[in-house]
Amino acid sequence: MILIIDNTKNLKKAYMTPKLLSYLKSLNIKYLIASDRDNVNEIIYSKNNIKGCILTGGPLCLSEELTIESINKNISVLLHLKNIPILGICFGFQIMAASYGGKIDSMLEEDNGVFEVNLIKDSIITKNMNKNFKVFQSHKDKVSIIPPNFEIVAIDNKNNIQIIENLENKCWGTQFHPEGLEETNIIIKNFIDLCY
């Protein structure tokens, strides 16, 4: 089973997370969605057969004032599920980077739409992908400094960090939404293959 940490304020009104869930269904992957810390902790401690975890995107920005309640479910996963692969997407990626010691900054203008990304390092998460590919982005913050022991896998044409990884901790993060375009769904597929 894949644990999905839902960072949307309202899953029914969300745009990207339903696309992620639809793609997982097309792969016949069992998943469980958790939207609050109590639910996450219950799942973690109930000895569910969690094979991997995805931290979804969401409308919040780490560069703005947030309460711990808005991010603690993600931190709980990062603290307690150390032996399973974790994929952070957009806001989930930024929480992962910040939790491990990276730096998040507000962008001058929001990136929203299709952009080009360039691989600068081979990674199991980008297996079978071209060196340059298009992605869908929708965010106002960026990871400006990666955490210690993480490596940059891809950047965009403005040198913004787009994919990072930490093989020892089994953590990967994408600033863009791999569920946003059909051709980037392969990142999710590669992640699922890692989990199983």
CSV table of C-alpha atoms in Angstrom, one decimal:
chain,number,residue,atom,x,y,z
A,1,MET,CA,0.0,0.0,0.0
A,2,ILE,CA,1.1,3.6,-0.7
A,3,LEU,CA,0.4,6.2,1.9
A,4,ILE,CA,-0.7,9.5,0.4
A,5,ILE,CA,-0.3,12.6,2.7
A,6,ASP,CA,-2.9,15.0,1.3
A,7,ASN,CA,-1.7,18.6,1.6
A,8,THR,CA,-4.7,20.1,-0.2
A,9,LYS,CA,-7.1,22.1,1.8
A,10,ASN,CA,-10.0,20.3,0.2
A,11,LEU,CA,-9.4,17.1,-1.8
A,12,LYS,CA,-12.7,17.5,-3.6
A,13,LYS,CA,-11.7,20.9,-5.0
A,14,ALA,CA,-8.1,20.0,-5.6
A,15,TYR,CA,-6.8,19.7,-9.2
A,16,MET,CA,-3.5,17.7,-9.1
A,17,THR,CA,-4.0,15.2,-6.3
A,18,PRO,CA,-7.1,13.6,-8.0
A,19,LYS,CA,-4.9,13.2,-11.1
A,20,LEU,CA,-2.3,11.4,-8.9
A,21,LEU,CA,-5.0,9.1,-7.4
A,22,SER,CA,-6.4,8.4,-10.9
A,23,TYR,CA,-2.9,7.4,-12.1
A,24,LEU,CA,-2.4,5.1,-9.1
A,25,LYS,CA,-5.7,3.5,-9.8
A,26,SER,CA,-4.7,2.9,-13.4
A,27,LEU,CA,-1.7,1.0,-12.1
A,28,ASN,CA,-3.9,-1.0,-9.7
A,29,ILE,CA,-1.9,0.3,-6.8
A,30,LYS,CA,-3.6,0.3,-3.4
A,31,TYR,CA,-3.3,3.5,-1.5
A,32,LEU,CA,-4.6,5.1,1.7
A,33,ILE,CA,-5.1,8.9,2.0
A,34,ALA,CA,-4.4,10.7,5.2
A,35,SER,CA,-5.3,14.4,5.7
A,36,ASP,CA,-4.5,15.1,9.3
A,37,ARG,CA,-1.8,14.2,11.9
A,38,ASP,CA,-4.0,12.0,14.1
A,39,ASN,CA,-5.0,10.0,11.0
A,40,VAL,CA,-1.3,9.7,9.9
A,41,ASN,CA,-0.1,8.6,13.3
A,42,GLU,CA,-2.9,6.0,13.5
A,43,ILE,CA,-1.8,4.6,10.2
A,44,ILE,CA,1.9,4.7,11.0
A,45,TYR,CA,1.4,2.9,14.3
A,46,SER,CA,-1.2,0.4,13.2
A,47,LYS,CA,1.5,-1.6,11.3
A,48,ASN,CA,-0.2,-1.2,7.9
A,49,ASN,CA,1.8,-2.7,5.1
A,50,ILE,CA,3.1,0.7,3.9
A,51,LYS,CA,5.5,0.3,0.9
A,52,GLY,CA,6.0,4.0,0.2
A,53,CYS,CA,4.6,7.4,0.9
A,54,ILE,CA,3.8,10.4,-1.3
A,55,LEU,CA,3.6,13.9,0.1
A,56,THR,CA,1.3,15.8,-2.2
A,57,GLY,CA,1.3,19.4,-3.4
A,58,GLY,CA,-1.1,21.9,-1.9
A,59,PRO,CA,-1.9,25.6,-1.9
A,60,LEU,CA,0.2,26.6,1.2
A,61,CYS,CA,3.5,28.3,1.0
A,62,LEU,CA,6.4,27.7,3.4
A,63,SER,CA,7.6,31.3,2.8
A,64,GLU,CA,4.3,32.5,4.5
A,65,GLU,CA,3.5,32.2,8.1
A,66,LEU,CA,2.1,28.8,8.8
A,67,THR,CA,1.1,26.9,11.9
A,68,ILE,CA,2.7,23.6,12.8
A,69,GLU,CA,-0.7,22.0,12.3
A,70,SER,CA,-0.5,22.7,8.6
A,71,ILE,CA,2.7,20.7,8.1
A,72,ASN,CA,3.0,18.3,11.1
A,73,LYS,CA,1.5,15.2,9.3
A,74,ASN,CA,4.4,15.5,6.7
A,75,ILE,CA,7.0,15.8,9.4
A,76,SER,CA,5.5,12.8,11.3
A,77,VAL,CA,6.0,10.7,8.2
A,78,LEU,CA,9.6,11.9,7.6
A,79,LEU,CA,10.4,11.1,11.3
A,80,HIS,CA,8.7,7.7,11.6
A,81,LEU,CA,8.8,6.1,8.1
A,82,LYS,CA,12.6,6.1,7.6
A,83,ASN,CA,12.8,2.7,6.0
A,84,ILE,CA,10.4,3.3,3.1
A,85,PRO,CA,10.7,5.4,-0.1
A,86,ILE,CA,9.1,8.8,0.2
A,87,LEU,CA,8.3,11.1,-2.8
A,88,GLY,CA,7.6,14.8,-2.1
A,89,ILE,CA,5.7,16.7,-4.8
A,90,CYS,CA,5.6,20.5,-5.0
A,91,PHE,CA,4.6,21.6,-1.4
A,92,GLY,CA,5.5,18.1,-0.2
A,93,PHE,CA,8.9,18.5,-1.8
A,94,GLN,CA,9.4,21.8,-0.1
A,95,ILE,CA,8.4,20.4,3.3
A,96,MET,CA,10.8,17.5,2.8
A,97,ALA,CA,13.7,19.9,1.8
A,98,ALA,CA,13.0,22.2,4.8
A,99,SER,CA,12.7,19.3,7.3
A,100,TYR,CA,16.1,18.0,6.3
A,101,GLY,CA,17.8,21.4,6.5
A,102,GLY,CA,17.2,23.0,3.1
A,103,LYS,CA,16.1,26.5,2.5
A,104,ILE,CA,12.8,27.7,0.9
A,105,ASP,CA,12.4,31.1,-0.6
A,106,SER,CA,9.5,32.9,-2.1
A,107,MET,CA,9.7,33.4,-5.9
A,108,LEU,CA,9.3,36.8,-7.5
A,109,GLU,CA,6.5,35.5,-9.6
A,110,GLU,CA,4.5,32.3,-9.6
A,111,ASP,CA,5.4,29.5,-11.9
A,112,ASN,CA,2.2,28.2,-13.4
A,113,GLY,CA,2.0,26.1,-16.6
A,114,VAL,CA,4.3,24.0,-18.7
A,115,PHE,CA,8.1,24.5,-18.4
A,116,GLU,CA,11.2,22.7,-19.6
A,117,VAL,CA,13.4,20.7,-17.1
A,118,ASN,CA,16.9,19.4,-17.7
A,119,LEU,CA,18.4,16.3,-16.0
A,120,ILE,CA,21.9,17.0,-14.7
A,121,LYS,CA,22.4,13.6,-13.0
A,122,ASP,CA,21.1,10.1,-13.6
A,123,SER,CA,18.6,8.8,-11.1
A,124,ILE,CA,16.4,5.8,-10.6
A,125,ILE,CA,13.4,8.1,-10.3
A,126,THR,CA,14.0,9.5,-13.8
A,127,LYS,CA,14.8,6.1,-15.5
A,128,ASN,CA,13.6,6.0,-19.1
A,129,MET,CA,13.2,9.8,-19.4
A,130,ASN,CA,14.8,12.1,-21.9
A,131,LYS,CA,17.5,14.5,-20.6
A,132,ASN,CA,15.2,17.4,-21.4
A,133,PHE,CA,11.4,17.2,-20.8
A,134,LYS,CA,8.3,19.3,-20.2
A,135,VAL,CA,6.7,19.5,-16.8
A,136,PHE,CA,3.6,21.1,-15.2
A,137,GLN,CA,4.3,23.5,-12.4
A,138,SER,CA,2.2,25.6,-10.1
A,139,HIS,CA,4.0,27.1,-7.1
A,140,LYS,CA,5.1,30.4,-5.5
A,141,ASP,CA,8.0,29.1,-3.4
A,142,LYS,CA,11.2,27.3,-4.4
A,143,VAL,CA,13.9,25.3,-2.8
A,144,SER,CA,16.9,27.6,-2.9
A,145,ILE,CA,19.4,25.4,-1.0
A,146,ILE,CA,19.1,21.7,-0.9
A,147,PRO,CA,19.5,19.8,2.4
A,148,PRO,CA,22.8,18.2,3.4
A,149,ASN,CA,23.2,14.7,1.8
A,150,PHE,CA,20.8,15.4,-1.0
A,151,GLU,CA,21.8,15.8,-4.6
A,152,ILE,CA,20.2,17.8,-7.4
A,153,VAL,CA,18.9,15.6,-10.2
A,154,ALA,CA,17.3,18.2,-12.4
A,155,ILE,CA,17.0,22.0,-12.8
A,156,ASP,CA,14.9,24.2,-15.1
A,157,ASN,CA,16.0,26.8,-17.6
A,158,LYS,CA,16.2,29.4,-14.8
A,159,ASN,CA,18.5,27.1,-12.7
A,160,ASN,CA,15.7,26.5,-10.2
A,161,ILE,CA,16.0,23.1,-8.5
A,162,GLN,CA,13.4,20.7,-9.8
A,163,ILE,CA,14.3,17.2,-8.6
A,164,ILE,CA,16.4,16.1,-5.6
A,165,GLU,CA,17.3,12.8,-4.1
A,166,ASN,CA,18.8,11.2,-1.0
A,167,LEU,CA,19.4,7.5,-1.7
A,168,GLU,CA,20.4,6.7,1.9
A,169,ASN,CA,17.1,8.1,3.3
A,170,LYS,CA,15.1,6.8,0.3
A,171,CYS,CA,13.8,10.3,-0.4
A,172,TRP,CA,13.0,12.0,-3.7
A,173,GLY,CA,11.3,15.3,-4.4
A,174,THR,CA,10.0,17.1,-7.4
A,175,GLN,CA,9.2,20.8,-7.5
A,176,PHE,CA,6.8,20.2,-10.4
A,177,HIS,CA,3.8,17.9,-10.5
A,178,PRO,CA,4.7,14.6,-12.2
A,179,GLU,CA,1.0,13.7,-12.2
A,180,GLY,CA,0.4,16.9,-14.3
A,181,LEU,CA,1.5,15.6,-17.7
A,182,GLU,CA,1.1,12.2,-19.1
A,183,GLU,CA,4.8,12.0,-20.1
A,184,THR,CA,6.0,12.8,-16.5
A,185,ASN,CA,3.8,10.1,-15.0
A,186,ILE,CA,6.8,7.8,-15.5
A,187,ILE,CA,8.4,9.5,-12.4
A,188,ILE,CA,5.4,8.2,-10.3
A,189,LYS,CA,5.7,4.8,-12.0
A,190,ASN,CA,9.5,4.7,-11.2
A,191,PHE,CA,8.8,5.6,-7.6
A,192,ILE,CA,6.1,2.9,-7.3
A,193,ASP,CA,8.6,0.3,-8.8
A,194,LEU,CA,11.0,1.4,-6.1
A,195,CYS,CA,8.4,0.8,-3.4
A,196,TYR,CA,7.5,-2.7,-4.6
